[in-house]
Short mmCIF file of N, CA, C and O in Angstrom, two decimals:
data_model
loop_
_atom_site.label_atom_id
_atom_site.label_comp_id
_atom_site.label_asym_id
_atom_site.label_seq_id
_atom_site.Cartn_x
_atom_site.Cartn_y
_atom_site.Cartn_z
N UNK F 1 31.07 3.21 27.22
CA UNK F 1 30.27 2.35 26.39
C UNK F 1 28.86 2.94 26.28
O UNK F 1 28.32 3.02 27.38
N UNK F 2 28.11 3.39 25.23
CA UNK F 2 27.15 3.66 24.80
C UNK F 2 25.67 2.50 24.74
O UNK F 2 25.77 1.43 24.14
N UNK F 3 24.84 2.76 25.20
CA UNK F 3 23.73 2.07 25.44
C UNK F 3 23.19 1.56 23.81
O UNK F 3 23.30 2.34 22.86
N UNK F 4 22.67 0.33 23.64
CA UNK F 4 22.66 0.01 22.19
C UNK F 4 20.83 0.89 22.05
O UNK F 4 19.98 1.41 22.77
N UNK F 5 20.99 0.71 21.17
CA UNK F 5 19.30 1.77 20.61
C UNK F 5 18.34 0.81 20.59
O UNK F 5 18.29 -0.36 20.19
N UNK F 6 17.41 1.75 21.25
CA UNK F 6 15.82 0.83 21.46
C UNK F 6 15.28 0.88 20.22
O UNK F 6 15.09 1.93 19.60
N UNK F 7 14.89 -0.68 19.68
CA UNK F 7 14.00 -0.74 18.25
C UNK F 7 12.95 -2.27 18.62
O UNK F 7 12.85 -3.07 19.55
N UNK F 8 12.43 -2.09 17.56
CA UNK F 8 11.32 -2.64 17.91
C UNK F 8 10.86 -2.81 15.77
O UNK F 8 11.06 -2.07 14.82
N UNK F 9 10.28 -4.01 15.92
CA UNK F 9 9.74 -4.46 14.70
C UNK F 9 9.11 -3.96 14.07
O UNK F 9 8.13 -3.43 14.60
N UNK F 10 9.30 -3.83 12.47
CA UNK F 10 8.63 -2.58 12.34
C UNK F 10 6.90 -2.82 11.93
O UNK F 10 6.02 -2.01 12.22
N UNK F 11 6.67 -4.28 11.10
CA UNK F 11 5.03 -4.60 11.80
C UNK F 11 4.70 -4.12 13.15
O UNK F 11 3.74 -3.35 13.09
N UNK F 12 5.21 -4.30 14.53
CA UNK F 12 4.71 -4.30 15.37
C UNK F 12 4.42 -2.79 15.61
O UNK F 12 3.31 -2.37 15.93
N UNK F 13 5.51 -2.00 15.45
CA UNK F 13 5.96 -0.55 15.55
C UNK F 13 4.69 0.08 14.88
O UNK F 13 4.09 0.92 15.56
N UNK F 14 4.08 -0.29 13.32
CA UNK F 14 3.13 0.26 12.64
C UNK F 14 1.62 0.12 13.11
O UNK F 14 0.69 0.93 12.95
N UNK F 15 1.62 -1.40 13.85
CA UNK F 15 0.48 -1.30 14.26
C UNK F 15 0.28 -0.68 15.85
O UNK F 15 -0.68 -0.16 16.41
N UNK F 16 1.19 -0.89 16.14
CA UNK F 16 1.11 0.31 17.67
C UNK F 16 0.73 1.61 17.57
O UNK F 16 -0.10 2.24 18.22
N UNK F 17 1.63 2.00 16.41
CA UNK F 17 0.86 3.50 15.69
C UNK F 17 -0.45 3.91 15.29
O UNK F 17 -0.80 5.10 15.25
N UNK F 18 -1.55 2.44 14.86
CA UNK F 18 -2.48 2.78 14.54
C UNK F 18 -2.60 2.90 13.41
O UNK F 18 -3.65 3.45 13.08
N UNK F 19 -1.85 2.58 12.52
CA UNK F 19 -1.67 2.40 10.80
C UNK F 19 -2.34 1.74 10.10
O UNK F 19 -2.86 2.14 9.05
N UNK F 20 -2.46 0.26 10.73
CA UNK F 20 -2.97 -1.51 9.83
C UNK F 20 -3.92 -1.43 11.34
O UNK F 20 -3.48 -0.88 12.35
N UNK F 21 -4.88 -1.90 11.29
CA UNK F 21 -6.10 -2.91 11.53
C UNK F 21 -5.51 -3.70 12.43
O UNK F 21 -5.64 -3.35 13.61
N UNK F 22 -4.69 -5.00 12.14
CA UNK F 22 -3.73 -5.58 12.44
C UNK F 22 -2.65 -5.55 12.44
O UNK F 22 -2.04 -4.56 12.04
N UNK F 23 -1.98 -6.78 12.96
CA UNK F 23 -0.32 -7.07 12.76
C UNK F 23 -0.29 -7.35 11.50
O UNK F 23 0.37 -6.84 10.60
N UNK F 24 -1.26 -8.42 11.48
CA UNK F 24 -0.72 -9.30 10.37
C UNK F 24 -0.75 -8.25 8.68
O UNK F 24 0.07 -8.48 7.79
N UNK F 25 -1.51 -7.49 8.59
CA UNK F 25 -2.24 -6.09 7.71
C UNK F 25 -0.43 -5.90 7.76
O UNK F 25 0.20 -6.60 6.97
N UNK F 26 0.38 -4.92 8.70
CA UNK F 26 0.92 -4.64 8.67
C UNK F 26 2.41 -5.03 8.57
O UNK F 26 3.37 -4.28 8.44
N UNK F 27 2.40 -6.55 8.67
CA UNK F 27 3.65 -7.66 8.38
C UNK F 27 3.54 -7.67 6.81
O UNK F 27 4.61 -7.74 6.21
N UNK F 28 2.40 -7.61 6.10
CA UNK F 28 1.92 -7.96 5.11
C UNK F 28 2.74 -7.36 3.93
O UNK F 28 3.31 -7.84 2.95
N UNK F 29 2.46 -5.56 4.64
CA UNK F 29 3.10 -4.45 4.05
C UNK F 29 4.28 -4.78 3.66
O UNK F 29 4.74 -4.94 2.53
N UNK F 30 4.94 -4.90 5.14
CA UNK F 30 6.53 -4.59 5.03
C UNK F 30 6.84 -6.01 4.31
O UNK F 30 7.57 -5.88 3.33
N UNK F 31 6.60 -6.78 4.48
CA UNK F 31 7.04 -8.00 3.80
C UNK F 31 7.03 -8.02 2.84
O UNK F 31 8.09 -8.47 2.41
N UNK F 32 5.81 -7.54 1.53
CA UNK F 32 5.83 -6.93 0.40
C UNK F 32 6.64 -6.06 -0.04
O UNK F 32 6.60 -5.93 -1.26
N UNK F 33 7.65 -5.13 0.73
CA UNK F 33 8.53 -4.62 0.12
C UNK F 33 7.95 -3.25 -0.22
O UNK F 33 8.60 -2.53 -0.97
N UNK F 34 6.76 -2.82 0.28
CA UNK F 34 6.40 -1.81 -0.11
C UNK F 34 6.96 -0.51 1.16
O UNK F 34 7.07 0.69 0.89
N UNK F 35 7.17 -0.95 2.11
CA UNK F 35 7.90 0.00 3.07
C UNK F 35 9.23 0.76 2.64
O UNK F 35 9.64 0.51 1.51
N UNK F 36 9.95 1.65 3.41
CA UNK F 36 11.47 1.94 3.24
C UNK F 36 11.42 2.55 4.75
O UNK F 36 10.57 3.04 5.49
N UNK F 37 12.77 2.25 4.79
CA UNK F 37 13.12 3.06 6.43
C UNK F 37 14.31 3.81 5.87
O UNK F 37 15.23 3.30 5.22
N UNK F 38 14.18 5.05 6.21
CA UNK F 38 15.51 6.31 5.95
C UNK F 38 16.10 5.89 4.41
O UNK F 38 17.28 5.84 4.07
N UNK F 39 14.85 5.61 3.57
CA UNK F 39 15.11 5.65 2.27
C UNK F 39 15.61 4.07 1.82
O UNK F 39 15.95 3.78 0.67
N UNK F 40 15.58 3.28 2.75
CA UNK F 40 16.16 1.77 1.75
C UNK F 40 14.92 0.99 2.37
O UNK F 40 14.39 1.07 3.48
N UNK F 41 14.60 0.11 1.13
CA UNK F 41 13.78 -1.00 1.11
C UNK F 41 13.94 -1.85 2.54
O UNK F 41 14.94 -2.45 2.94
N UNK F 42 12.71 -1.74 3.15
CA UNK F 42 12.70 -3.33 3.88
C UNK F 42 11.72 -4.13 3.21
O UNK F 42 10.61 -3.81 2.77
N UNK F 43 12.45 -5.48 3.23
CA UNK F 43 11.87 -6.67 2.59
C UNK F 43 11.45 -7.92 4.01
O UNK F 43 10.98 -9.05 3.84
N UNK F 44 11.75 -7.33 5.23
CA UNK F 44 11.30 -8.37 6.33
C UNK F 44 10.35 -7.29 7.17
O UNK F 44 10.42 -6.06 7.18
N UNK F 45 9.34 -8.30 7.96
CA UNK F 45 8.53 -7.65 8.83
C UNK F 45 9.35 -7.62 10.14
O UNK F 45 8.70 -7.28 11.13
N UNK F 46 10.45 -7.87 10.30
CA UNK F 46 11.30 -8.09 11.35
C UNK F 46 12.11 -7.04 11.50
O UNK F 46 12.83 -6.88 12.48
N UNK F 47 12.03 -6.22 10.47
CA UNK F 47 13.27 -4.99 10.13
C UNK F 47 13.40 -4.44 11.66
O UNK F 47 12.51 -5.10 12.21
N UNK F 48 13.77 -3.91 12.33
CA UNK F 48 14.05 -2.90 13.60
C UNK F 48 14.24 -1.38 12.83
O UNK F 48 14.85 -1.00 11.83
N UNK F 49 13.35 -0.72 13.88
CA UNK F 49 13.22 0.47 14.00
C UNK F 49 13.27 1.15 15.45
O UNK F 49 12.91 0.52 16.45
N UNK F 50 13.81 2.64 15.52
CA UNK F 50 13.81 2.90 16.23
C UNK F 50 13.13 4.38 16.19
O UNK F 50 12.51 4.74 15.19
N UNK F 51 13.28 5.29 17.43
CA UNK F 51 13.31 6.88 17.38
C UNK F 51 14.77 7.24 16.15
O UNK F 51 15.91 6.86 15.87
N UNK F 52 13.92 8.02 15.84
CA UNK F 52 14.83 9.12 14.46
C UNK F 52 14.11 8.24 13.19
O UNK F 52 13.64 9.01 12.35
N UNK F 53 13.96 7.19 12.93
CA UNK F 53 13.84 6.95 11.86
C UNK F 53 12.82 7.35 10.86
O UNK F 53 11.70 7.54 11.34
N UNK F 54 12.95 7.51 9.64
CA UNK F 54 11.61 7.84 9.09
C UNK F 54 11.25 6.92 7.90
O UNK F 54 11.93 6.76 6.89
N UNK F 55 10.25 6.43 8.14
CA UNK F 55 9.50 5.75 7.55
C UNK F 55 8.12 5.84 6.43
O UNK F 55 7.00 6.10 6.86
N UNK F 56 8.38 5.60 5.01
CA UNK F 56 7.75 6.07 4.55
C UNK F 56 6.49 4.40 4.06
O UNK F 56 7.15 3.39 4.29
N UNK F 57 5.55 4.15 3.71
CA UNK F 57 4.99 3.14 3.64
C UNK F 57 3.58 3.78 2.52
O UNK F 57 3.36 4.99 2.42
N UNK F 58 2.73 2.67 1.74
CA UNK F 58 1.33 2.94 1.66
C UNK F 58 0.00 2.82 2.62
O UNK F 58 -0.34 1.85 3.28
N UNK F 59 -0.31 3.41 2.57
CA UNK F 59 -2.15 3.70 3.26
C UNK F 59 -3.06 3.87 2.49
O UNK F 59 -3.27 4.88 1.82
N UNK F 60 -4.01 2.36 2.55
CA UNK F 60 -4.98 3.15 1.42
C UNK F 60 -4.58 3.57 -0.14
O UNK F 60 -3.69 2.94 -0.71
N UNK F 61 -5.29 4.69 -0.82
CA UNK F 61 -4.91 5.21 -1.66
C UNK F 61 -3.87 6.47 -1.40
O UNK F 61 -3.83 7.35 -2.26
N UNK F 62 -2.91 6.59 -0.03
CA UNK F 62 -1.93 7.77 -0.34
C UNK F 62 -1.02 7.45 0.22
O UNK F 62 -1.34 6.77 1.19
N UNK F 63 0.54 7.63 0.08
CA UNK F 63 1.66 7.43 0.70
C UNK F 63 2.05 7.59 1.86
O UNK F 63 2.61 7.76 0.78
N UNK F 64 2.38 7.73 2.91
CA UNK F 64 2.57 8.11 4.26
C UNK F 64 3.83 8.31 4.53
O UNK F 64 4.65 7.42 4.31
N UNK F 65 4.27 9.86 5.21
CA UNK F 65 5.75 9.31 5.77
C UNK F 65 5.94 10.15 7.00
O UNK F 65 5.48 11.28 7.19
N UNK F 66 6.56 9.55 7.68
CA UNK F 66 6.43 9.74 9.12
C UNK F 66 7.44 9.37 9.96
O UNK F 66 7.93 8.25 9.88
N UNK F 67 7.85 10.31 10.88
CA UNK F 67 9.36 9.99 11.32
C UNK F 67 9.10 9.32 12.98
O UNK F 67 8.48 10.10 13.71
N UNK F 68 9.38 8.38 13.42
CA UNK F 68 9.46 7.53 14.72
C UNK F 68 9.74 8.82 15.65
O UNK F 68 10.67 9.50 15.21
N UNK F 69 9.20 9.27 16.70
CA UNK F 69 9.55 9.99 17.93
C UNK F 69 9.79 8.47 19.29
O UNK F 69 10.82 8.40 19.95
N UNK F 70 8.98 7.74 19.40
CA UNK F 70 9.08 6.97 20.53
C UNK F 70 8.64 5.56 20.00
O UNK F 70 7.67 5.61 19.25
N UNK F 71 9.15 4.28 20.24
CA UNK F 71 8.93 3.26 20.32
C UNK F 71 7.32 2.98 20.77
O UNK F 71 6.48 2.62 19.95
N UNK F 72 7.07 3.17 21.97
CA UNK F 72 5.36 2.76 22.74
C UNK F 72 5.87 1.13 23.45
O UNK F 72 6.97 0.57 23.43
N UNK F 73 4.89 0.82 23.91
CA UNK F 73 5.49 -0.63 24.42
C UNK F 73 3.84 -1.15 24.11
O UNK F 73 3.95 -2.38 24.07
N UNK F 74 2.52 -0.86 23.89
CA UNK F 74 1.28 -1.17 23.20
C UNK F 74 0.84 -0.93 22.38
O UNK F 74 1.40 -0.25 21.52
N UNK F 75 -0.46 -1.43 22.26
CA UNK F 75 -1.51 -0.64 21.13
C UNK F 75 -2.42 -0.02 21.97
O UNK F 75 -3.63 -0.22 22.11
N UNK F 76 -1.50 0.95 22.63
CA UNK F 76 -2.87 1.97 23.36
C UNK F 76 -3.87 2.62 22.62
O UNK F 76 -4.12 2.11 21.53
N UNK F 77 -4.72 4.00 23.06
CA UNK F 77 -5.80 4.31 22.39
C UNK F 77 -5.21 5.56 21.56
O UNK F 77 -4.18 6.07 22.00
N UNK F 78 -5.86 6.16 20.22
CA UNK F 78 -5.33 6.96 19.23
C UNK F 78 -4.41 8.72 20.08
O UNK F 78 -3.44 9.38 19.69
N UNK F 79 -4.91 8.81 20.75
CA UNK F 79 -3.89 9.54 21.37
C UNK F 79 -2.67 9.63 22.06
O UNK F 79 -2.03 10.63 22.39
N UNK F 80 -2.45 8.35 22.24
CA UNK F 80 -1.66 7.42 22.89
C UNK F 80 -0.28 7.29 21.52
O UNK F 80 0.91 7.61 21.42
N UNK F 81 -1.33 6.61 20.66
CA UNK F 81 -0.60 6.22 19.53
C UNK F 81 -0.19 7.27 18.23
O UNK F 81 0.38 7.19 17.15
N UNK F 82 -0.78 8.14 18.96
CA UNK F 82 -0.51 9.49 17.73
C UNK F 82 1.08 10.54 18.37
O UNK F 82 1.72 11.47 17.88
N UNK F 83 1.16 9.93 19.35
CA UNK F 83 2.63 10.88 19.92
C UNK F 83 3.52 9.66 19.77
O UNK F 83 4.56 9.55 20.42
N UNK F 84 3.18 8.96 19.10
CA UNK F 84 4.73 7.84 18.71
C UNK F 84 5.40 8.24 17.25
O UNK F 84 6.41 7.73 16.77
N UNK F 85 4.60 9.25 16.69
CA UNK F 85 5.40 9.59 15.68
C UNK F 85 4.39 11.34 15.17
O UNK F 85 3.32 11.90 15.41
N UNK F 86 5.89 11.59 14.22
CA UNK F 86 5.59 13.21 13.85
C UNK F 86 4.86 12.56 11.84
O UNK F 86 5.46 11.76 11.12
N UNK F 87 3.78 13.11 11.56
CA UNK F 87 3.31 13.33 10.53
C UNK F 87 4.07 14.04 9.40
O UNK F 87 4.10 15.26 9.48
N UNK F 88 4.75 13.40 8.23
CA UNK F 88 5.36 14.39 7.63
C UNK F 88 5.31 14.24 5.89
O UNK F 88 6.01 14.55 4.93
N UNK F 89 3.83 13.45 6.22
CA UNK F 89 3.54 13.42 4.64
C UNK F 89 3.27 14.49 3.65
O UNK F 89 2.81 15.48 4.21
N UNK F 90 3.41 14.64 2.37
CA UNK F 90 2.79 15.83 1.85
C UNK F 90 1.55 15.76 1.61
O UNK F 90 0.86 14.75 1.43
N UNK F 91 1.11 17.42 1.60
CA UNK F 91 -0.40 17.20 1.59
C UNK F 91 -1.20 16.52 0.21
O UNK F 91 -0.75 16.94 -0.86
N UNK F 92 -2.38 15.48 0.09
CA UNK F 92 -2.82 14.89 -0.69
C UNK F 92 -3.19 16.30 -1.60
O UNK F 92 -3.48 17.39 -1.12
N UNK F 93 -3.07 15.88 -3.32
CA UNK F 93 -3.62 16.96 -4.15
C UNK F 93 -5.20 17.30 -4.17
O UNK F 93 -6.05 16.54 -3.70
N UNK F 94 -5.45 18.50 -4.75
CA UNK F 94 -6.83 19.24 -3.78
C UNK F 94 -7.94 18.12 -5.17
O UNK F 94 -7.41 17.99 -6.27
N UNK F 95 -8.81 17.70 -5.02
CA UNK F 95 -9.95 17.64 -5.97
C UNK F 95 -10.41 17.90 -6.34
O UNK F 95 -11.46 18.30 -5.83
N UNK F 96 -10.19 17.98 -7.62
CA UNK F 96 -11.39 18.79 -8.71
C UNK F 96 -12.55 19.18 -8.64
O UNK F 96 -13.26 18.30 -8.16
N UNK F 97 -13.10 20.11 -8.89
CA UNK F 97 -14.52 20.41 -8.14
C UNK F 97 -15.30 20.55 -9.78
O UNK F 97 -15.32 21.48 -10.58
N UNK F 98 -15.86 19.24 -9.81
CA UNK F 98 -16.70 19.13 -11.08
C UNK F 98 -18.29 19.13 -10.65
O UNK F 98 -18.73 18.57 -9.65
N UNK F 99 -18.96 19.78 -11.49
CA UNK F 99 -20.38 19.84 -11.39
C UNK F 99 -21.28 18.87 -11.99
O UNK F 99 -21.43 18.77 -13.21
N UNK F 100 -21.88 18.15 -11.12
CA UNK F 100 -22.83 16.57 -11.99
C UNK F 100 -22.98 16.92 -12.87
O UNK F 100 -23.41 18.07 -12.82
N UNK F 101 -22.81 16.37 -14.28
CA UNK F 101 -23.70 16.65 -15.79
C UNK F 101 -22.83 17.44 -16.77
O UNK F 101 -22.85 17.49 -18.00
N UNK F 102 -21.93 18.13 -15.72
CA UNK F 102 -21.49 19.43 -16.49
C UNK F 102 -19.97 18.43 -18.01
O UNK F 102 -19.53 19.07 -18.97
N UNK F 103 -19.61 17.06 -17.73
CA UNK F 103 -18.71 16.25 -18.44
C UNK F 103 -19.45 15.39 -19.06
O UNK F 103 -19.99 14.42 -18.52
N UNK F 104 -19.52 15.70 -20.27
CA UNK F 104 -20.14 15.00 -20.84
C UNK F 104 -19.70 14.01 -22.34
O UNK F 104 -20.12 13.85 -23.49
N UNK F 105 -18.48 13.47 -21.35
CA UNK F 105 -17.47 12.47 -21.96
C UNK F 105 -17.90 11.67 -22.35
O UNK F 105 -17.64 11.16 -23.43
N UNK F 106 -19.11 11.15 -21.10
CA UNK F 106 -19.13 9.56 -21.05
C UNK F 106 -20.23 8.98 -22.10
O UNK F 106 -20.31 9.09 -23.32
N UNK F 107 -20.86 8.47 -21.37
CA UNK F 107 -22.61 7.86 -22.27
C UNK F 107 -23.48 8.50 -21.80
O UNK F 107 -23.53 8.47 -20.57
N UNK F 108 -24.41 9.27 -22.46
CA UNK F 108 -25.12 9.87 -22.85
C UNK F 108 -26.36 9.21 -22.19
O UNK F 108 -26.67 8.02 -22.26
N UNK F 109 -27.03 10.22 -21.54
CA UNK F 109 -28.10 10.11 -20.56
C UNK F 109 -29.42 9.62 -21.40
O UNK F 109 -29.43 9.49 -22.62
N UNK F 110 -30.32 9.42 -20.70
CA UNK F 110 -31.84 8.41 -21.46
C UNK F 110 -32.15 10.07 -22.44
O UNK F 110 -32.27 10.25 -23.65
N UNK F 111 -32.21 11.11 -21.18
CA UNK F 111 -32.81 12.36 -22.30
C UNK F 111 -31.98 12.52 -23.16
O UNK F 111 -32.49 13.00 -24.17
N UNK F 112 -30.87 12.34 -23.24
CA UNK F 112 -30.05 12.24 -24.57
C UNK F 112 -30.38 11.47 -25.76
O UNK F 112 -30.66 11.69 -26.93
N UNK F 113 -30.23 10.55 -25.01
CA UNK F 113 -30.44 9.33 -26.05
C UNK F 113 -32.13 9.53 -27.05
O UNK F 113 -32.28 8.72 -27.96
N UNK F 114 -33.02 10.34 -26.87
CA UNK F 114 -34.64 10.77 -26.97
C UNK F 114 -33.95 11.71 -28.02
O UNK F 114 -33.97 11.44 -29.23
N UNK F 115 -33.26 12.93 -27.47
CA UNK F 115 -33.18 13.40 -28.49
C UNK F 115 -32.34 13.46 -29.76
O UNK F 115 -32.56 14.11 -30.78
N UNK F 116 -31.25 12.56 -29.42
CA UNK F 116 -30.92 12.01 -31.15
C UNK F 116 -31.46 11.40 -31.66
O UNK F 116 -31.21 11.47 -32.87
N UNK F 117 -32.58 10.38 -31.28
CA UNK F 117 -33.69 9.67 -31.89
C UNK F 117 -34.77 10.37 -32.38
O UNK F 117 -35.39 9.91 -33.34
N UNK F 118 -35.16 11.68 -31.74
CA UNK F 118 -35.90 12.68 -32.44
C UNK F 118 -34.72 13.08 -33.70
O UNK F 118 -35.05 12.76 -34.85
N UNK F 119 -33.67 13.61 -33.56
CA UNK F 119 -33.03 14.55 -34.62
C UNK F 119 -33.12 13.30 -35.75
O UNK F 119 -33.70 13.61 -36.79
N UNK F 120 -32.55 11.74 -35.64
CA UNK F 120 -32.34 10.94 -36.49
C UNK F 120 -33.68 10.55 -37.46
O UNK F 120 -33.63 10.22 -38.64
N UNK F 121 -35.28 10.71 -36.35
CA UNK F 121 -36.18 10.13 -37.34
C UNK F 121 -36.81 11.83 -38.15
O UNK F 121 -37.56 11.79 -39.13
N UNK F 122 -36.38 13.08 -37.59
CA UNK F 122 -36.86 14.48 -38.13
C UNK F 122 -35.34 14.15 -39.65
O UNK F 122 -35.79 13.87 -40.76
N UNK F 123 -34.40 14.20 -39.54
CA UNK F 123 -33.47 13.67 -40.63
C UNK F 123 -33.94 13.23 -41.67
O UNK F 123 -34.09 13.95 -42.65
N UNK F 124 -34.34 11.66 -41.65
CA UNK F 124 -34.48 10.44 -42.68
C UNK F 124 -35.98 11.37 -42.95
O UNK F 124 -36.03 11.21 -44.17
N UNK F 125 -36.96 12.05 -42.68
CA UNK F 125 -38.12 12.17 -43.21
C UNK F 125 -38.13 14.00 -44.19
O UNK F 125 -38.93 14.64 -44.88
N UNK F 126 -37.04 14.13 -43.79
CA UNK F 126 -37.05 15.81 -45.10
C UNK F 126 -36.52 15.68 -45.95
O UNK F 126 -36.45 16.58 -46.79
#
């Protein structure tokens, strides 16, 4: 007979990791439906998780996915909580490296605005 597998909730599991602020941050998530474990939707903060699983969720503005190495039994301190799982998100895309001023899409700066009011009243007077 085989020992049944250690899991643990997966709110609780995320904030042990150091993910959400809180539990409740992190019940919030999964309850919303925005989580998946090994690719299928969880819709409860109750889901069970264990080691192997991988879990993909939002953070912020970027996706996260990250595979369970160990349960934890707290919310110890970030080193603690950083060997409960392997990092296996892709890397965020690099940012554009734009130069202040150099886009000049938007609305038009005060010295702008001076000199179409020069070109418009040099215009109407030739």
């Amino acid at each position: 007979m085989s020992e049944p597998r250690p899991s643990l909730r997966i709110d609780k599991w995320l904030w042990y990791a150091r993910f959400f602020k809180t539990r409740g941050l992190a019940a919030k998530v999964a309850a919303g439906g925005h989580c998946r474990v090994n690719g299928e939707h969880v819709a409860k903060a109750s889901f069970g998780v264990g080691p192997g699983d991988t879990i993909t969720f939002p953070q912020g503005r970027q996706v996260r996915v990250v595979e369970i190495l160990e349960i934890g039994s707290r919310r110890g301190p970030a080193p603690e909580a950083q060997s409960l799982y392997l990092d296996i998100s892709p890397p965020p895309p690099p940012k554009p490296t734009v130069v202040p001023g150099s886009d000049r899409s938007g609305r038009p700066t005060k010295s702008d605005r001076r000199a179409i009011e020069k070109l418009k009243h040099r215009g109407g007077q030739t």
